[in-house]
Amino acid sequence: MKKILNYLKKYKLNLIFGPIFKLLEAIIEISLPIIIAFLIDNYNNFSTNELIYYLVFLLVLVVLGFVFASIAQYIAAKTSQGFSKTLRENLFTHINQ
């Protein structure tokens, strides 16, 4: 396993930031139904301005979740592509020797 992990040395930041962005996305995805349930339970107690505020807040959370998911997927794709490229290069070098 240590031999395989050597190929990931170039991608230390990606290995840190990728899971962080995925965690942020998961937190947002879990909090959205909780906020919607709160809105449904207390619908009669809110004024129109408060409802609009909560709906804009939900839209901002949805957009943030999408951005975090996109960044996490991009980081994962770049890391896996670079890892496989380095592994393949070293394999071909070893075979040709």
JSON list of N, CA and C in Angstrom, two decimals, residues 11-55:
[
{"chain": "A", "resi": 11, "resn": "TYR", "atom": "N", "xyz": [-0.50, 15.17, -4.84]},
{"chain": "A", "resi": 11, "resn": "TYR", "atom": "CA", "xyz": [-1.89, 15.58, -4.68]},
{"chain": "A", "resi": 11, "resn": "TYR", "atom": "C", "xyz": [-2.32, 15.68, -3.22]},
{"chain": "A", "resi": 12, "resn": "LYS", "atom": "N", "xyz": [-1.41, 16.12, -2.36]},
{"chain": "A", "resi": 12, "resn": "LYS", "atom": "CA", "xyz": [-1.72, 16.21, -0.93]},
{"chain": "A", "resi": 12, "resn": "LYS", "atom": "C", "xyz": [-2.85, 17.21, -0.67]},
{"chain": "A", "resi": 13, "resn": "LEU", "atom": "N", "xyz": [-2.79, 18.36, -1.31]},
{"chain": "A", "resi": 13, "resn": "LEU", "atom": "CA", "xyz": [-3.84, 19.36, -1.11]},
{"chain": "A", "resi": 13, "resn": "LEU", "atom": "C", "xyz": [-5.19, 18.87, -1.62]},
{"chain": "A", "resi": 14, "resn": "ASN", "atom": "N", "xyz": [-5.16, 18.18, -2.75]},
{"chain": "A", "resi": 14, "resn": "ASN", "atom": "CA", "xyz": [-6.40, 17.63, -3.30]},
{"chain": "A", "resi": 14, "resn": "ASN", "atom": "C", "xyz": [-7.00, 16.59, -2.36]},
{"chain": "A", "resi": 15, "resn": "LEU", "atom": "N", "xyz": [-6.14, 15.81, -1.71]},
{"chain": "A", "resi": 15, "resn": "LEU", "atom": "CA", "xyz": [-6.62, 14.79, -0.79]},
{"chain": "A", "resi": 15, "resn": "LEU", "atom": "C", "xyz": [-7.18, 15.40, 0.50]},
{"chain": "A", "resi": 16, "resn": "ILE", "atom": "N", "xyz": [-6.85, 16.64, 0.76]},
{"chain": "A", "resi": 16, "resn": "ILE", "atom": "CA", "xyz": [-7.39, 17.33, 1.93]},
{"chain": "A", "resi": 16, "resn": "ILE", "atom": "C", "xyz": [-8.67, 18.09, 1.55]},
{"chain": "A", "resi": 17, "resn": "PHE", "atom": "N", "xyz": [-8.58, 18.88, 0.47]},
{"chain": "A", "resi": 17, "resn": "PHE", "atom": "CA", "xyz": [-9.70, 19.75, 0.13]},
{"chain": "A", "resi": 17, "resn": "PHE", "atom": "C", "xyz": [-10.88, 19.00, -0.50]},
{"chain": "A", "resi": 18, "resn": "GLY", "atom": "N", "xyz": [-10.63, 17.92, -1.22]},
{"chain": "A", "resi": 18, "resn": "GLY", "atom": "CA", "xyz": [-11.72, 17.16, -1.83]},
{"chain": "A", "resi": 18, "resn": "GLY", "atom": "C", "xyz": [-12.73, 16.65, -0.80]},
{"chain": "A", "resi": 19, "resn": "PRO", "atom": "N", "xyz": [-12.29, 15.94, 0.22]},
{"chain": "A", "resi": 19, "resn": "PRO", "atom": "CA", "xyz": [-13.24, 15.48, 1.24]},
{"chain": "A", "resi": 19, "resn": "PRO", "atom": "C", "xyz": [-13.89, 16.62, 2.04]},
{"chain": "A", "resi": 20, "resn": "ILE", "atom": "N", "xyz": [-13.16, 17.73, 2.20]},
{"chain": "A", "resi": 20, "resn": "ILE", "atom": "CA", "xyz": [-13.76, 18.86, 2.91]},
{"chain": "A", "resi": 20, "resn": "ILE", "atom": "C", "xyz": [-14.95, 19.42, 2.12]},
{"chain": "A", "resi": 21, "resn": "PHE", "atom": "N", "xyz": [-14.76, 19.60, 0.81]},
{"chain": "A", "resi": 21, "resn": "PHE", "atom": "CA", "xyz": [-15.87, 20.10, -0.01]},
{"chain": "A", "resi": 21, "resn": "PHE", "atom": "C", "xyz": [-17.02, 19.10, -0.05]},
{"chain": "A", "resi": 22, "resn": "LYS", "atom": "N", "xyz": [-16.71, 17.82, -0.08]},
{"chain": "A", "resi": 22, "resn": "LYS", "atom": "CA", "xyz": [-17.77, 16.80, -0.06]},
{"chain": "A", "resi": 22, "resn": "LYS", "atom": "C", "xyz": [-18.51, 16.81, 1.27]},
{"chain": "A", "resi": 23, "resn": "LEU", "atom": "N", "xyz": [-17.78, 17.03, 2.36]},
{"chain": "A", "resi": 23, "resn": "LEU", "atom": "CA", "xyz": [-18.41, 17.13, 3.67]},
{"chain": "A", "resi": 23, "resn": "LEU", "atom": "C", "xyz": [-19.33, 18.34, 3.75]},
{"chain": "A", "resi": 24, "resn": "LEU", "atom": "N", "xyz": [-18.88, 19.48, 3.22]},
{"chain": "A", "resi": 24, "resn": "LEU", "atom": "CA", "xyz": [-19.72, 20.67, 3.21]},
{"chain": "A", "resi": 24, "resn": "LEU", "atom": "C", "xyz": [-20.99, 20.45, 2.39]},
{"chain": "A", "resi": 25, "resn": "GLU", "atom": "N", "xyz": [-20.84, 19.76, 1.26]},
{"chain": "A", "resi": 25, "resn": "GLU", "atom": "CA", "xyz": [-22.02, 19.44, 0.45]},
{"chain": "A", "resi": 25, "resn": "GLU", "atom": "C", "xyz": [-22.98, 18.55, 1.22]},
{"chain": "A", "resi": 26, "resn": "ALA", "atom": "N", "xyz": [-22.46, 17.55, 1.91]},
{"chain": "A", "resi": 26, "resn": "ALA", "atom": "CA", "xyz": [-23.31, 16.63, 2.67]},
{"chain": "A", "resi": 26, "resn": "ALA", "atom": "C", "xyz": [-24.03, 17.36, 3.81]},
{"chain": "A", "resi": 27, "resn": "ILE", "atom": "N", "xyz": [-23.34, 18.28, 4.47]},
{"chain": "A", "resi": 27, "resn": "ILE", "atom": "CA", "xyz": [-23.97, 19.05, 5.55]},
{"chain": "A", "resi": 27, "resn": "ILE", "atom": "C", "xyz": [-25.11, 19.88, 5.01]},
{"chain": "A", "resi": 28, "resn": "ILE", "atom": "N", "xyz": [-24.90, 20.50, 3.86]},
{"chain": "A", "resi": 28, "resn": "ILE", "atom": "CA", "xyz": [-25.97, 21.30, 3.25]},
{"chain": "A", "resi": 28, "resn": "ILE", "atom": "C", "xyz": [-27.13, 20.41, 2.84]},
{"chain": "A", "resi": 29, "resn": "GLU", "atom": "N", "xyz": [-26.83, 19.26, 2.24]},
{"chain": "A", "resi": 29, "resn": "GLU", "atom": "CA", "xyz": [-27.89, 18.35, 1.80]},
{"chain": "A", "resi": 29, "resn": "GLU", "atom": "C", "xyz": [-28.71, 17.82, 2.98]},
{"chain": "A", "resi": 30, "resn": "ILE", "atom": "N", "xyz": [-28.08, 17.65, 4.12]},
{"chain": "A", "resi": 30, "resn": "ILE", "atom": "CA", "xyz": [-28.80, 17.18, 5.30]},
{"chain": "A", "resi": 30, "resn": "ILE", "atom": "C", "xyz": [-29.61, 18.30, 5.94]},
{"chain": "A", "resi": 31, "resn": "SER", "atom": "N", "xyz": [-29.08, 19.52, 5.89]},
{"chain": "A", "resi": 31, "resn": "SER", "atom": "CA", "xyz": [-29.78, 20.63, 6.55]},
{"chain": "A", "resi": 31, "resn": "SER", "atom": "C", "xyz": [-30.98, 21.14, 5.76]},
{"chain": "A", "resi": 32, "resn": "LEU", "atom": "N", "xyz": [-31.02, 20.95, 4.46]},
{"chain": "A", "resi": 32, "resn": "LEU", "atom": "CA", "xyz": [-32.14, 21.44, 3.66]},
{"chain": "A", "resi": 32, "resn": "LEU", "atom": "C", "xyz": [-33.49, 20.86, 4.09]},
{"chain": "A", "resi": 33, "resn": "PRO", "atom": "N", "xyz": [-33.63, 19.55, 4.25]},
{"chain": "A", "resi": 33, "resn": "PRO", "atom": "CA", "xyz": [-34.94, 19.03, 4.70]},
{"chain": "A", "resi": 33, "resn": "PRO", "atom": "C", "xyz": [-35.32, 19.50, 6.10]},
{"chain": "A", "resi": 34, "resn": "ILE", "atom": "N", "xyz": [-34.34, 19.72, 6.95]},
{"chain": "A", "resi": 34, "resn": "ILE", "atom": "CA", "xyz": [-34.63, 20.20, 8.30]},
{"chain": "A", "resi": 34, "resn": "ILE", "atom": "C", "xyz": [-35.20, 21.61, 8.24]},
{"chain": "A", "resi": 35, "resn": "ILE", "atom": "N", "xyz": [-34.62, 22.46, 7.41]},
{"chain": "A", "resi": 35, "resn": "ILE", "atom": "CA", "xyz": [-35.12, 23.83, 7.26]},
{"chain": "A", "resi": 35, "resn": "ILE", "atom": "C", "xyz": [-36.51, 23.83, 6.62]},
{"chain": "A", "resi": 36, "resn": "ILE", "atom": "N", "xyz": [-36.71, 22.99, 5.64]},
{"chain": "A", "resi": 36, "resn": "ILE", "atom": "CA", "xyz": [-38.02, 22.92, 4.99]},
{"chain": "A", "resi": 36, "resn": "ILE", "atom": "C", "xyz": [-39.08, 22.42, 5.98]},
{"chain": "A", "resi": 37, "resn": "ALA", "atom": "N", "xyz": [-38.74, 21.44, 6.80]},
{"chain": "A", "resi": 37, "resn": "ALA", "atom": "CA", "xyz": [-39.67, 20.96, 7.81]},
{"chain": "A", "resi": 37, "resn": "ALA", "atom": "C", "xyz": [-40.00, 22.06, 8.81]},
{"chain": "A", "resi": 38, "resn": "PHE", "atom": "N", "xyz": [-39.01, 22.86, 9.19]},
{"chain": "A", "resi": 38, "resn": "PHE", "atom": "CA", "xyz": [-39.24, 23.99, 10.08]},
{"chain": "A", "resi": 38, "resn": "PHE", "atom": "C", "xyz": [-40.20, 24.99, 9.44]},
{"chain": "A", "resi": 39, "resn": "LEU", "atom": "N", "xyz": [-40.02, 25.25, 8.15]},
{"chain": "A", "resi": 39, "resn": "LEU", "atom": "CA", "xyz": [-40.92, 26.17, 7.45]},
{"chain": "A", "resi": 39, "resn": "LEU", "atom": "C", "xyz": [-42.34, 25.64, 7.39]},
{"chain": "A", "resi": 40, "resn": "ILE", "atom": "N", "xyz": [-42.49, 24.36, 7.12]},
{"chain": "A", "resi": 40, "resn": "ILE", "atom": "CA", "xyz": [-43.82, 23.77, 7.02]},
{"chain": "A", "resi": 40, "resn": "ILE", "atom": "C", "xyz": [-44.51, 23.77, 8.39]},
{"chain": "A", "resi": 41, "resn": "ASP", "atom": "N", "xyz": [-43.77, 23.45, 9.44]},
{"chain": "A", "resi": 41, "resn": "ASP", "atom": "CA", "xyz": [-44.37, 23.40, 10.78]},
{"chain": "A", "resi": 41, "resn": "ASP", "atom": "C", "xyz": [-44.80, 24.78, 11.27]},
{"chain": "A", "resi": 42, "resn": "ASN", "atom": "N", "xyz": [-44.08, 25.81, 10.91]},
{"chain": "A", "resi": 42, "resn": "ASN", "atom": "CA", "xyz": [-44.35, 27.16, 11.43]},
{"chain": "A", "resi": 42, "resn": "ASN", "atom": "C", "xyz": [-44.83, 28.12, 10.35]},
{"chain": "A", "resi": 43, "resn": "TYR", "atom": "N", "xyz": [-45.48, 27.61, 9.34]},
{"chain": "A", "resi": 43, "resn": "TYR", "atom": "CA", "xyz": [-45.89, 28.42, 8.20]},
{"chain": "A", "resi": 43, "resn": "TYR", "atom": "C", "xyz": [-46.81, 29.58, 8.61]},
{"chain": "A", "resi": 44, "resn": "ASN", "atom": "N", "xyz": [-47.74, 29.36, 9.50]},
{"chain": "A", "resi": 44, "resn": "ASN", "atom": "CA", "xyz": [-48.70, 30.38, 9.88]},
{"chain": "A", "resi": 44, "resn": "ASN", "atom": "C", "xyz": [-48.09, 31.48, 10.73]},
{"chain": "A", "resi": 45, "resn": "ASN", "atom": "N", "xyz": [-46.98, 31.25, 11.35]},
{"chain": "A", "resi": 45, "resn": "ASN", "atom": "CA", "xyz": [-46.37, 32.23, 12.25]},
{"chain": "A", "resi": 45, "resn": "ASN", "atom": "C", "xyz": [-45.46, 33.23, 11.54]},
{"chain": "A", "resi": 46, "resn": "PHE", "atom": "N", "xyz": [-45.19, 33.02, 10.25]},
{"chain": "A", "resi": 46, "resn": "PHE", "atom": "CA", "xyz": [-44.27, 33.89, 9.53]},
{"chain": "A", "resi": 46, "resn": "PHE", "atom": "C", "xyz": [-45.01, 34.95, 8.73]},
{"chain": "A", "resi": 47, "resn": "SER", "atom": "N", "xyz": [-44.38, 36.10, 8.62]},
{"chain": "A", "resi": 47, "resn": "SER", "atom": "CA", "xyz": [-44.89, 37.11, 7.71]},
{"chain": "A", "resi": 47, "resn": "SER", "atom": "C", "xyz": [-44.37, 36.79, 6.30]},
{"chain": "A", "resi": 48, "resn": "THR", "atom": "N", "xyz": [-44.87, 37.52, 5.33]},
{"chain": "A", "resi": 48, "resn": "THR", "atom": "CA", "xyz": [-44.45, 37.28, 3.95]},
{"chain": "A", "resi": 48, "resn": "THR", "atom": "C", "xyz": [-42.96, 37.57, 3.78]},
{"chain": "A", "resi": 49, "resn": "ASN", "atom": "N", "xyz": [-42.48, 38.62, 4.42]},
{"chain": "A", "resi": 49, "resn": "ASN", "atom": "CA", "xyz": [-41.06, 38.95, 4.31]},
{"chain": "A", "resi": 49, "resn": "ASN", "atom": "C", "xyz": [-40.17, 37.86, 4.91]},
{"chain": "A", "resi": 50, "resn": "GLU", "atom": "N", "xyz": [-40.60, 37.30, 6.02]},
{"chain": "A", "resi": 50, "resn": "GLU", "atom": "CA", "xyz": [-39.82, 36.22, 6.62]},
{"chain": "A", "resi": 50, "resn": "GLU", "atom": "C", "xyz": [-39.80, 34.98, 5.74]},
{"chain": "A", "resi": 51, "resn": "LEU", "atom": "N", "xyz": [-40.92, 34.67, 5.12]},
{"chain": "A", "resi": 51, "resn": "LEU", "atom": "CA", "xyz": [-40.97, 33.52, 4.21]},
{"chain": "A", "resi": 51, "resn": "LEU", "atom": "C", "xyz": [-40.06, 33.73, 3.01]},
{"chain": "A", "resi": 52, "resn": "ILE", "atom": "N", "xyz": [-40.07, 34.93, 2.47]},
{"chain": "A", "resi": 52, "resn": "ILE", "atom": "CA", "xyz": [-39.19, 35.23, 1.35]},
{"chain": "A", "resi": 52, "resn": "ILE", "atom": "C", "xyz": [-37.73, 35.12, 1.77]},
{"chain": "A", "resi": 53, "resn": "TYR", "atom": "N", "xyz": [-37.43, 35.59, 2.97]},
{"chain": "A", "resi": 53, "resn": "TYR", "atom": "CA", "xyz": [-36.06, 35.48, 3.50]},
{"chain": "A", "resi": 53, "resn": "TYR", "atom": "C", "xyz": [-35.64, 34.01, 3.58]},
{"chain": "A", "resi": 54, "resn": "TYR", "atom": "N", "xyz": [-36.50, 33.16, 4.12]},
{"chain": "A", "resi": 54, "resn": "TYR", "atom": "CA", "xyz": [-36.16, 31.74, 4.24]},
{"chain": "A", "resi": 54, "resn": "TYR", "atom": "C", "xyz": [-36.04, 31.07, 2.87]},
{"chain": "A", "resi": 55, "resn": "LEU", "atom": "N", "xyz": [-36.88, 31.45, 1.93]},
{"chain": "A", "resi": 55, "resn": "LEU", "atom": "CA", "xyz": [-36.79, 30.87, 0.59]},
{"chain": "A", "resi": 55, "resn": "LEU", "atom": "C", "xyz": [-35.51, 31.29, -0.12]}
]
